[in-house]
GROMACS .gro file of N, CA, C and O in nm:
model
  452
    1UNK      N    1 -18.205  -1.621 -11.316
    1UNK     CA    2 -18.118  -1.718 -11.250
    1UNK      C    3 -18.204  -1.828 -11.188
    1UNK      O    4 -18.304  -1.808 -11.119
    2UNK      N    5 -18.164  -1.920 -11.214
    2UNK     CA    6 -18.250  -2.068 -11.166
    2UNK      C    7 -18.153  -2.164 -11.012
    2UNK      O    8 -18.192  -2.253 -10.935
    3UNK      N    9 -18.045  -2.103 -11.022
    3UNK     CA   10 -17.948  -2.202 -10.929
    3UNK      C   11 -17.868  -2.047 -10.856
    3UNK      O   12 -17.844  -1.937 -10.906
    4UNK      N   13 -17.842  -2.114 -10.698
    4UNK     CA   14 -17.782  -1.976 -10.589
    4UNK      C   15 -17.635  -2.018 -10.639
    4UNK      O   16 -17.589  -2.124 -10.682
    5UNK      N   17 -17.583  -1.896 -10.615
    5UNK     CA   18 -17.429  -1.908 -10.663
    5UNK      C   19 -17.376  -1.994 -10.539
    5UNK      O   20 -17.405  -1.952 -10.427
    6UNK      N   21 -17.297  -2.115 -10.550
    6UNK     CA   22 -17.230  -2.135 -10.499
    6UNK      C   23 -17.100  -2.133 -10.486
    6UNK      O   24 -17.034  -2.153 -10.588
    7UNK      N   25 -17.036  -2.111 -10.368
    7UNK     CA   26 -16.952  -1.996 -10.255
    7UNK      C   27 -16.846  -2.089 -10.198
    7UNK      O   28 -16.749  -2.062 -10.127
    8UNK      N   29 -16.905  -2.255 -10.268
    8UNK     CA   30 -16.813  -2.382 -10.172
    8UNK      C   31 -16.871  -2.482 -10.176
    8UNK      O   32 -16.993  -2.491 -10.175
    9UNK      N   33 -16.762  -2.606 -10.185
    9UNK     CA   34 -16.836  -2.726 -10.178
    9UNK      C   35 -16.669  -2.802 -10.111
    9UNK      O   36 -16.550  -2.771 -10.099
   10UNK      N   37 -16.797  -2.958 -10.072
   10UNK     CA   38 -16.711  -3.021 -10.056
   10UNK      C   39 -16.738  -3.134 -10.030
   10UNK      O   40 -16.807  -3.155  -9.931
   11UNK      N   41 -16.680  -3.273 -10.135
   11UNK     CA   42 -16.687  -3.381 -10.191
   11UNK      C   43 -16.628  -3.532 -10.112
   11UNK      O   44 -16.510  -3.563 -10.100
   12UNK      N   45 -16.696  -3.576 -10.084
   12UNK     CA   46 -16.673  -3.725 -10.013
   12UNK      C   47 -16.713  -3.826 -10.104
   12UNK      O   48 -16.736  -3.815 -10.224
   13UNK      N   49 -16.716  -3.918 -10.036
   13UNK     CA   50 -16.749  -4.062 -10.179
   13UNK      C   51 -16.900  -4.050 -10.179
   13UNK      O   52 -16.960  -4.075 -10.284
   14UNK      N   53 -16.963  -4.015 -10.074
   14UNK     CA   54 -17.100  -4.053 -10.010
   14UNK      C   55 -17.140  -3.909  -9.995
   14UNK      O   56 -17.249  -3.887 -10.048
   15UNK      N   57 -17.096  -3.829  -9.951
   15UNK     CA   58 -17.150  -3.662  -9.864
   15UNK      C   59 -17.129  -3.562  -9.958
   15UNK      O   60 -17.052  -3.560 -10.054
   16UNK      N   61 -17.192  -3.496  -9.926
   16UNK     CA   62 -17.154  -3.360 -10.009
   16UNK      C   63 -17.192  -3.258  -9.939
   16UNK      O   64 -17.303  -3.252  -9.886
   17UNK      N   65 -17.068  -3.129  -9.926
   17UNK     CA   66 -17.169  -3.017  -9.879
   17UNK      C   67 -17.141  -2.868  -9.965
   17UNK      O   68 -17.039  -2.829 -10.021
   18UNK      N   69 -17.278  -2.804  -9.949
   18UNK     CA   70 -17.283  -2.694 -10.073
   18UNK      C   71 -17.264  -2.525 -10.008
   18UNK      O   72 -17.362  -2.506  -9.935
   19UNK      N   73 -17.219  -2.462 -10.009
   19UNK     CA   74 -17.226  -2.367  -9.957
   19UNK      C   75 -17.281  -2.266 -10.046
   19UNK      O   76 -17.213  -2.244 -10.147
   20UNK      N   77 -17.422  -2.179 -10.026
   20UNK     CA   78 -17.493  -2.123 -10.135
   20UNK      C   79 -17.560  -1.979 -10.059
   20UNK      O   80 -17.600  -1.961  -9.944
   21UNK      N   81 -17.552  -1.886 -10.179
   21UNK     CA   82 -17.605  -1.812 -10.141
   21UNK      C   83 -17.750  -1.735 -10.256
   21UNK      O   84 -17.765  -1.725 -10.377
   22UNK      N   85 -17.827  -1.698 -10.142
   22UNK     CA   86 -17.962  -1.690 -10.240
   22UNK      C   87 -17.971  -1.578 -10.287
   22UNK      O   88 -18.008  -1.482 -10.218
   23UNK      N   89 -17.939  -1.569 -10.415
   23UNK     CA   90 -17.947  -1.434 -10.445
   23UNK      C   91 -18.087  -1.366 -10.456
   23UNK      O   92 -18.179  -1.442 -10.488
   24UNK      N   93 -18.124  -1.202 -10.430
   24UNK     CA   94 -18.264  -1.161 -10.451
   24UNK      C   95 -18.325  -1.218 -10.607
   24UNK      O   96 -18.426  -1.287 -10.628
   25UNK      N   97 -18.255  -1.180 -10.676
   25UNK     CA   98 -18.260  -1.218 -10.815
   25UNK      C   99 -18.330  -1.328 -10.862
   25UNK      O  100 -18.375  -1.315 -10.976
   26UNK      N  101 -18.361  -1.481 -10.777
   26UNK     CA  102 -18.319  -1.607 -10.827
   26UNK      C  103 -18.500  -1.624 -10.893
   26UNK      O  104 -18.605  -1.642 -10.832
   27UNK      N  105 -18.473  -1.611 -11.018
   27UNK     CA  106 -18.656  -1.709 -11.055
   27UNK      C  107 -18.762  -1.726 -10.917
   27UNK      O  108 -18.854  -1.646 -10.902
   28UNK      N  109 -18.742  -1.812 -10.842
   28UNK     CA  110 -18.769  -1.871 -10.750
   28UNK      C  111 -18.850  -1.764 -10.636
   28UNK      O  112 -18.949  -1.815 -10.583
   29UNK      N  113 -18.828  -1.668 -10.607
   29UNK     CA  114 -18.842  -1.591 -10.549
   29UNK      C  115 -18.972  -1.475 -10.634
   29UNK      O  116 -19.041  -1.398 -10.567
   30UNK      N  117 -18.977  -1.482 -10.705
   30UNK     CA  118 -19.063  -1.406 -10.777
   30UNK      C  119 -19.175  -1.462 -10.789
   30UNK      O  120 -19.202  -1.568 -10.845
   31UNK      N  121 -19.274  -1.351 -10.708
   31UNK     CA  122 -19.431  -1.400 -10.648
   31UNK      C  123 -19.448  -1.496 -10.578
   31UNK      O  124 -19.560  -1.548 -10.587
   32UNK      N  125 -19.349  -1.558 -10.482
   32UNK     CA  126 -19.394  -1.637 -10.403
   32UNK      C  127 -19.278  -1.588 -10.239
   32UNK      O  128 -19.162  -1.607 -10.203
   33UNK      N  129 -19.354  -1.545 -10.206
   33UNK     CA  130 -19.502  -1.445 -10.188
   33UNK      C  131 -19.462  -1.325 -10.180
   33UNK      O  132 -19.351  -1.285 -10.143
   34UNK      N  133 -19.596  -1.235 -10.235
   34UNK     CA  134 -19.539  -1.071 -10.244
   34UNK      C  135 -19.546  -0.997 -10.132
   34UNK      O  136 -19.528  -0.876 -10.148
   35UNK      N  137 -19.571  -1.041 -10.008
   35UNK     CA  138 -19.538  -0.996  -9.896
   35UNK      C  139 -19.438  -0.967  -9.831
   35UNK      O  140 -19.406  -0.860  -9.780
   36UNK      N  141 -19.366  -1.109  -9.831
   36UNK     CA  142 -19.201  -1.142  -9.843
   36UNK      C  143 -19.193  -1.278  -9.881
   36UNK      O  144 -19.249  -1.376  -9.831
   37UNK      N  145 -19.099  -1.269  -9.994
   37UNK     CA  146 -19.041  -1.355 -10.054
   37UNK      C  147 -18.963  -1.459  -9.967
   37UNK      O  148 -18.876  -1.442  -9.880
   38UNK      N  149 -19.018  -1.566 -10.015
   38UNK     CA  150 -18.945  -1.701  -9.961
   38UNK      C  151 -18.923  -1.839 -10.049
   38UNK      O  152 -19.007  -1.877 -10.132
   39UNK      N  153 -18.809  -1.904 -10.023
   39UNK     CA  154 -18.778  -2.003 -10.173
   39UNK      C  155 -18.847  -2.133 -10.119
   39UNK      O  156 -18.789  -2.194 -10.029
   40UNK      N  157 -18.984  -2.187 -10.173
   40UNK     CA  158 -19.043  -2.288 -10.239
   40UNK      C  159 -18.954  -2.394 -10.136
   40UNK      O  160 -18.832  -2.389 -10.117
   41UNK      N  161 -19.065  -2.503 -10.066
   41UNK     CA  162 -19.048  -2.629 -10.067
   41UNK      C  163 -18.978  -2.689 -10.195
   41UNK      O  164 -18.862  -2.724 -10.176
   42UNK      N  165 -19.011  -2.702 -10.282
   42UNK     CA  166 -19.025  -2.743 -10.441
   42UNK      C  167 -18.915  -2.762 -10.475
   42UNK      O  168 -18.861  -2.865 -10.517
   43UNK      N  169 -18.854  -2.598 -10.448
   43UNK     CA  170 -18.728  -2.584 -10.510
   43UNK      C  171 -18.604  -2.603 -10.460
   43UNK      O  172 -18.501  -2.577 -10.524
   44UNK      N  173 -18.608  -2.666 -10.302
   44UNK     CA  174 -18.512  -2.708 -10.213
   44UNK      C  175 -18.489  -2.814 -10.248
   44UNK      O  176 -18.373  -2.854 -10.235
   45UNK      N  177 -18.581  -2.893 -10.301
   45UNK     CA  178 -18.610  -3.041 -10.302
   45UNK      C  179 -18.530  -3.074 -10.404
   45UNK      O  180 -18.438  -3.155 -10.388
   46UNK      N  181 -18.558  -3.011 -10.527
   46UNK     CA  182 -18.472  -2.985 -10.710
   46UNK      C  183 -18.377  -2.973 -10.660
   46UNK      O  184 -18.302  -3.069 -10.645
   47UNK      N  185 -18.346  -2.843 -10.617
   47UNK     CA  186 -18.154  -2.825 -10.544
   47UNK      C  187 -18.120  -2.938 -10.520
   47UNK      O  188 -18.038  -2.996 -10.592
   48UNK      N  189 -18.179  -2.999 -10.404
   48UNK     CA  190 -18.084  -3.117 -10.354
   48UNK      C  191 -18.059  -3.210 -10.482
   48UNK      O  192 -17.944  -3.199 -10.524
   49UNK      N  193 -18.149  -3.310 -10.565
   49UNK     CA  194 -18.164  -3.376 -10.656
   49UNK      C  195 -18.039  -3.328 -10.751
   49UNK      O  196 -17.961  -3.416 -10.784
   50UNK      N  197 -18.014  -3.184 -10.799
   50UNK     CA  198 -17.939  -3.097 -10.880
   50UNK      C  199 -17.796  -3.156 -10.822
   50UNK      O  200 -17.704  -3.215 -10.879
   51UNK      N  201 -17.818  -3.114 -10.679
   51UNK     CA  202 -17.649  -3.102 -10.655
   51UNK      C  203 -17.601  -3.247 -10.632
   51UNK      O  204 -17.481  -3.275 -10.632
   52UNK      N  205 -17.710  -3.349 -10.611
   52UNK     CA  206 -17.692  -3.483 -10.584
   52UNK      C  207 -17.630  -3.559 -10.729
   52UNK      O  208 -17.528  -3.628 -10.737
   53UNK      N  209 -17.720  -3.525 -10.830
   53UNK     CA  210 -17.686  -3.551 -10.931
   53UNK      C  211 -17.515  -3.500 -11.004
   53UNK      O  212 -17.436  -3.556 -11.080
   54UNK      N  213 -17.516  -3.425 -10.965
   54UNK     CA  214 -17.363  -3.352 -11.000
   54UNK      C  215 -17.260  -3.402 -10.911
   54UNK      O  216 -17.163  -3.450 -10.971
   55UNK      N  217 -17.256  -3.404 -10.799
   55UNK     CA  218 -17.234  -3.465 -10.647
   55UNK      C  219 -17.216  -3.606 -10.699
   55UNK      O  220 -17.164  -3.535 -10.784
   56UNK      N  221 -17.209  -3.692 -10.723
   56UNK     CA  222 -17.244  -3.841 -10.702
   56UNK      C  223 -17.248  -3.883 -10.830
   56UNK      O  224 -17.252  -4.005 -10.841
   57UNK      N  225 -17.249  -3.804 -10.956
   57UNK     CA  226 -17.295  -3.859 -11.073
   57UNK      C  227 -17.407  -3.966 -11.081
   57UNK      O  228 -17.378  -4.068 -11.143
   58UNK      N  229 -17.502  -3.959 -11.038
   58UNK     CA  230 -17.632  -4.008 -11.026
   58UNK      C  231 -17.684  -3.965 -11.180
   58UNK      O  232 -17.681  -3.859 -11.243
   59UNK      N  233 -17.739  -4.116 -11.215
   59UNK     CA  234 -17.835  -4.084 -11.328
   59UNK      C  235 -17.973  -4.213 -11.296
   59UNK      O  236 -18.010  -4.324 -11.334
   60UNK      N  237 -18.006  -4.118 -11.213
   60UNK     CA  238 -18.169  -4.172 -11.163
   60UNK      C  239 -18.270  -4.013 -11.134
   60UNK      O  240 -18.238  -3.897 -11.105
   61UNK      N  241 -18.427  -4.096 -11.165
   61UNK     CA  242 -18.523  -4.021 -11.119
   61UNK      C  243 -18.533  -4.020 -10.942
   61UNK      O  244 -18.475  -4.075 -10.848
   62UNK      N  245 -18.660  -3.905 -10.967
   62UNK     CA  246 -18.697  -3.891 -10.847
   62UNK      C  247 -18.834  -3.970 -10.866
   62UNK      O  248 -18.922  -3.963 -10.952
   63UNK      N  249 -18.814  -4.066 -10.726
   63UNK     CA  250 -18.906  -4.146 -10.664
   63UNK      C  251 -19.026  -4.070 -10.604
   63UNK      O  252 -19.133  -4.037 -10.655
   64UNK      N  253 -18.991  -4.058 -10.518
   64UNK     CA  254 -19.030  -4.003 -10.364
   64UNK      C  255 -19.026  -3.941 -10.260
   64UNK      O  256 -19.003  -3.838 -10.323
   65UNK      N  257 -19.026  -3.904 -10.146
   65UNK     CA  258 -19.023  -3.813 -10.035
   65UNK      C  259 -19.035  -3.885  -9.885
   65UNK      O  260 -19.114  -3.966  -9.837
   66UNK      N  261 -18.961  -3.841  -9.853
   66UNK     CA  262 -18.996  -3.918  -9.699
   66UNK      C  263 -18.938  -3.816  -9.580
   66UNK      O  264 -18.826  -3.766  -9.573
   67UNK      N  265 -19.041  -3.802  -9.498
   67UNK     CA  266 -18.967  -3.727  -9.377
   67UNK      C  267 -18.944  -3.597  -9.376
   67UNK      O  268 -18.883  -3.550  -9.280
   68UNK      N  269 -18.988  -3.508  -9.487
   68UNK     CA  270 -18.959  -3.425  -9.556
   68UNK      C  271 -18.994  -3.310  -9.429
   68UNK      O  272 -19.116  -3.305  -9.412
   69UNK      N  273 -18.906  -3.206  -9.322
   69UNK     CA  274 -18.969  -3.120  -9.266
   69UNK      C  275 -18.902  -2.981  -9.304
   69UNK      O  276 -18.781  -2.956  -9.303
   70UNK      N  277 -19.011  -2.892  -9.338
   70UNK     CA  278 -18.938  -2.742  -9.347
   70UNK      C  279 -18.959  -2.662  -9.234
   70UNK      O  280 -19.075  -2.623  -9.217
   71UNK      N  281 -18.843  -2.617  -9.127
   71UNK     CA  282 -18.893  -2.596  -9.019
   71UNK      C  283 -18.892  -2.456  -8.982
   71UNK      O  284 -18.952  -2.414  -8.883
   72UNK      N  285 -18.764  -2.320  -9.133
   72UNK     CA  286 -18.777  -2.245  -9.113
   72UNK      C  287 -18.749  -2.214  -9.257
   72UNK      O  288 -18.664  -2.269  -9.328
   73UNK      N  289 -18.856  -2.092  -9.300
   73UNK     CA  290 -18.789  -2.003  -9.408
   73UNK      C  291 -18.662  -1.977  -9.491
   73UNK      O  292 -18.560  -1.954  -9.425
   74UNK      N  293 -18.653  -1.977  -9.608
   74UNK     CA  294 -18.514  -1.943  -9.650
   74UNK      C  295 -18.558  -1.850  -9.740
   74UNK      O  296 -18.641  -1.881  -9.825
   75UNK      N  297 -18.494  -1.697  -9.730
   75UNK     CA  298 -18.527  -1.570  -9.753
   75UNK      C  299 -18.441  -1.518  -9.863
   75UNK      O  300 -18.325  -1.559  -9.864
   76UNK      N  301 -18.475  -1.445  -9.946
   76UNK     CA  302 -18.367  -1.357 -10.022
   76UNK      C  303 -18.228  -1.336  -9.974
   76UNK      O  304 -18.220  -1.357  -9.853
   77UNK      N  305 -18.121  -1.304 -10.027
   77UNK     CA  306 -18.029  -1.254  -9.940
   77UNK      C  307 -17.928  -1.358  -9.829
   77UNK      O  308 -17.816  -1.309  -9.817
   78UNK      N  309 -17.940  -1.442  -9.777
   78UNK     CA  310 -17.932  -1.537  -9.680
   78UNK      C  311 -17.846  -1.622  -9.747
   78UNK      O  312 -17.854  -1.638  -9.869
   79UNK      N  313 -17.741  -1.696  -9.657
   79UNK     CA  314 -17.671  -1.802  -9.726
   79UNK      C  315 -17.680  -1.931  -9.666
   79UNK      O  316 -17.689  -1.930  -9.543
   80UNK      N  317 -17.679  -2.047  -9.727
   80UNK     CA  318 -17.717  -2.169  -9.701
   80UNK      C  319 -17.565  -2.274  -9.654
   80UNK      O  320 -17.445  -2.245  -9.656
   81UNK      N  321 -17.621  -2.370  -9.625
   81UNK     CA  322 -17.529  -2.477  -9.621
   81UNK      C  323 -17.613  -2.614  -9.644
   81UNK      O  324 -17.691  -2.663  -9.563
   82UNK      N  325 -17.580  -2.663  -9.769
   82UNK     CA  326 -17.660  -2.795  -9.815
   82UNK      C  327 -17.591  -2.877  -9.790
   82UNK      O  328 -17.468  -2.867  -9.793
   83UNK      N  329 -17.662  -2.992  -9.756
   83UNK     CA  330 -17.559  -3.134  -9.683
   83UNK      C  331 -17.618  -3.234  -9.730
   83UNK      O  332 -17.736  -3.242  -9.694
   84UNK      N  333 -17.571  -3.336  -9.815
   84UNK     CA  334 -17.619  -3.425  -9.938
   84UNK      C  335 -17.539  -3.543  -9.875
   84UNK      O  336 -17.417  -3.547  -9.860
   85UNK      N  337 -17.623  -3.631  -9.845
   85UNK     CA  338 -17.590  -3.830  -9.821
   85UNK      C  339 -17.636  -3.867  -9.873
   85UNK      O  340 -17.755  -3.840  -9.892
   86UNK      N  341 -17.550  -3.980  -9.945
   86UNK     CA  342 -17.593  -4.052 -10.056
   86UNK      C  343 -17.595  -4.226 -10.019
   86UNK      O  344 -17.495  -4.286  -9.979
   87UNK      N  345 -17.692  -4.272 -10.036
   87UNK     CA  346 -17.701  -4.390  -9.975
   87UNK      C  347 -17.743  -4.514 -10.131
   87UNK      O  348 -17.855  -4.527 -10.181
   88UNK      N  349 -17.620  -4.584 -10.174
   88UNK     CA  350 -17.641  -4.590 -10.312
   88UNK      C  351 -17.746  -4.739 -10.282
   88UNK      O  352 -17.842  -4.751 -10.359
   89UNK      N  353 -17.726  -4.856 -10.164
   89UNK     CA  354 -17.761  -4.951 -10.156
   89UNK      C  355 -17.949  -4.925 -10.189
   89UNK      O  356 -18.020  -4.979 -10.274
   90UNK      N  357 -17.987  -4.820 -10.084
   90UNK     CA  358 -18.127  -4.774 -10.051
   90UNK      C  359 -18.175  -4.674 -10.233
   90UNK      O  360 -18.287  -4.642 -10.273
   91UNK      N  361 -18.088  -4.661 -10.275
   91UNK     CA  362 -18.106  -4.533 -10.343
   91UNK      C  363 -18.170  -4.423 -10.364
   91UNK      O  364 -18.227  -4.367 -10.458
   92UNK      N  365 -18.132  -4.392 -10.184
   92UNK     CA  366 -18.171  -4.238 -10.097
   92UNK      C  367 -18.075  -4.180 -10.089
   92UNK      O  368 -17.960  -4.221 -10.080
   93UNK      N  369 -18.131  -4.036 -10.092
   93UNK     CA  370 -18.092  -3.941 -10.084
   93UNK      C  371 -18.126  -3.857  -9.947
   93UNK      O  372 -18.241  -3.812  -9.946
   94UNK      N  373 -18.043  -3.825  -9.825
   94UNK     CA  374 -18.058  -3.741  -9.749
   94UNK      C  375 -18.015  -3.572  -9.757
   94UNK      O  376 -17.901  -3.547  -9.796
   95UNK      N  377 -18.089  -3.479  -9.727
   95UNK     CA  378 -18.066  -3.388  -9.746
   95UNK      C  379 -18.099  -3.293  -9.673
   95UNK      O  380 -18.222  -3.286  -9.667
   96UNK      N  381 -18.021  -3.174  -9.581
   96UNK     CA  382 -18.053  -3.025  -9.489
   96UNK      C  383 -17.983  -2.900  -9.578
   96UNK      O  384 -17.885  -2.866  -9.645
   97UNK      N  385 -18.092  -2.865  -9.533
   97UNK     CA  386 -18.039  -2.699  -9.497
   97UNK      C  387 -18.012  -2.677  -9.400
   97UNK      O  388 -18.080  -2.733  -9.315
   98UNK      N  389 -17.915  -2.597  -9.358
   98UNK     CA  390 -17.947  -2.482  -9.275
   98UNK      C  391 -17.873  -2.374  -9.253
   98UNK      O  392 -17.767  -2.357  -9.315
   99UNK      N  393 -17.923  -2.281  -9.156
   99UNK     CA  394 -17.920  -2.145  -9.209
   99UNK      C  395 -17.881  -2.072  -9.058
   99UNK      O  396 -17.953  -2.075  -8.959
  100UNK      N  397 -17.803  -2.034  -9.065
  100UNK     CA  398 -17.770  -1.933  -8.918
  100UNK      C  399 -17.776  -2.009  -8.843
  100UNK      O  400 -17.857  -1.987  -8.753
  101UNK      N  401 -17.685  -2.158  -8.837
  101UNK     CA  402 -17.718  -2.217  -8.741
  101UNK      C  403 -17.793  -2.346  -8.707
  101UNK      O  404 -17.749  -2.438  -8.638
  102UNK      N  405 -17.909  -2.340  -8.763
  102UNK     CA  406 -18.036  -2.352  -8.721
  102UNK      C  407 -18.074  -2.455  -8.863
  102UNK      O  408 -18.037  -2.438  -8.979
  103UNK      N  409 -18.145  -2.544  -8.816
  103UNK     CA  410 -18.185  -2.599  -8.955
  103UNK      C  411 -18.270  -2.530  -8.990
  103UNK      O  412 -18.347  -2.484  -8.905
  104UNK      N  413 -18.286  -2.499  -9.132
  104UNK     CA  414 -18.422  -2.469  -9.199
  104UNK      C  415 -18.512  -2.619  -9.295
  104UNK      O  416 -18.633  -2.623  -9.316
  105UNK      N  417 -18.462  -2.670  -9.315
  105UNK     CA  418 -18.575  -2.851  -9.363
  105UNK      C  419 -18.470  -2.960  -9.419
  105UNK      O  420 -18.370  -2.929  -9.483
  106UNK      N  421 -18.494  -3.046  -9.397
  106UNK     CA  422 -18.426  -3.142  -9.403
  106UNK      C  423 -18.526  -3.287  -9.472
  106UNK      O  424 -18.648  -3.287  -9.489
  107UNK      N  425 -18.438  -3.391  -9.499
  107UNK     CA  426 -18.566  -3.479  -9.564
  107UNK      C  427 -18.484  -3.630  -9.647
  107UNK      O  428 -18.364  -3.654  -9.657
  108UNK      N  429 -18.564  -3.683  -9.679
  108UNK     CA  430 -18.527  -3.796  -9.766
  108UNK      C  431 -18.587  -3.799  -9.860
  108UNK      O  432 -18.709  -3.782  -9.854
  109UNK      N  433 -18.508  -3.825 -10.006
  109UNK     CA  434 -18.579  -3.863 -10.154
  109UNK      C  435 -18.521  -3.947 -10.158
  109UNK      O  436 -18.411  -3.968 -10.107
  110UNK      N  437 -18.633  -4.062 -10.272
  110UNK     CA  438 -18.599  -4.182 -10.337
  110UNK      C  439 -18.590  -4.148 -10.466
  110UNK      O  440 -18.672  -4.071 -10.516
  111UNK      N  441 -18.479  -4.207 -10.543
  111UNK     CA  442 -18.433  -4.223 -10.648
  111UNK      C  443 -18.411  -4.342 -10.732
  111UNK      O  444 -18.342  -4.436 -10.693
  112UNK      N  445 -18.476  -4.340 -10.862
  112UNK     CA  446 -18.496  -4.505 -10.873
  112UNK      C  447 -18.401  -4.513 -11.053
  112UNK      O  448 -18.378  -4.430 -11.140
  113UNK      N  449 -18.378  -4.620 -11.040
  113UNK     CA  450 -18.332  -4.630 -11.227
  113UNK      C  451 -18.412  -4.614 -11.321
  113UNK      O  452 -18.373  -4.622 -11.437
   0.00000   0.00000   0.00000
């Protein structure tokens, strides 16, 4: 599995939010790290881009990064809430997690034609 099942969404002209849960299962999680498993900067970043693109019908690359902070873990098991702004003038992308509450990283990508 490459993508967390999502559990919920919900669609604005501009916003989006994802409700996801990480399954043990997901690619992503395997060997990184075998201590305890935790899902990739990397692959938060793709998610967002993924759901932005689906979200918004966006057909642009990824630019860039800006602001980008991961401030807590996102673990096997655990369910998310992704929150996608779409800023078509800038053609940024804002994007959080978070998790129990609490953010776990949040950030800006550029997206270009």
């Amino acid at each position: 599995m490459m993508l967390p099942e999502e559990t919920g969404r919900s669609l604005e002209h501009s916003s989006a939010t994802f409700c996801l849960t990480l399954s043990p299962e997901l690619f992503w999680f395997k060997g990184h790290f075998p201590q305890q498993a935790l899902l990739p900067g990397v692959t938060q970043i793709h998610w967002a881009v993924h759901y932005a693109t689906e979200a918004f019908a966006l057909n642009r690359r990824f630019s860039g990064i800006d602001v980008v902070k991961f401030q807590r873990p996102l673990f096997p098991g655990e369910s998310v809430v992704l929150t996608l702004s779409w800023d078509e003038e800038k053609g940024r992308l804002s994007f959080q997690y978070r998790c129990q509450d609490a953010i776990a990283s949040s950030g800006r990508i550029d997206l270009c034609l």
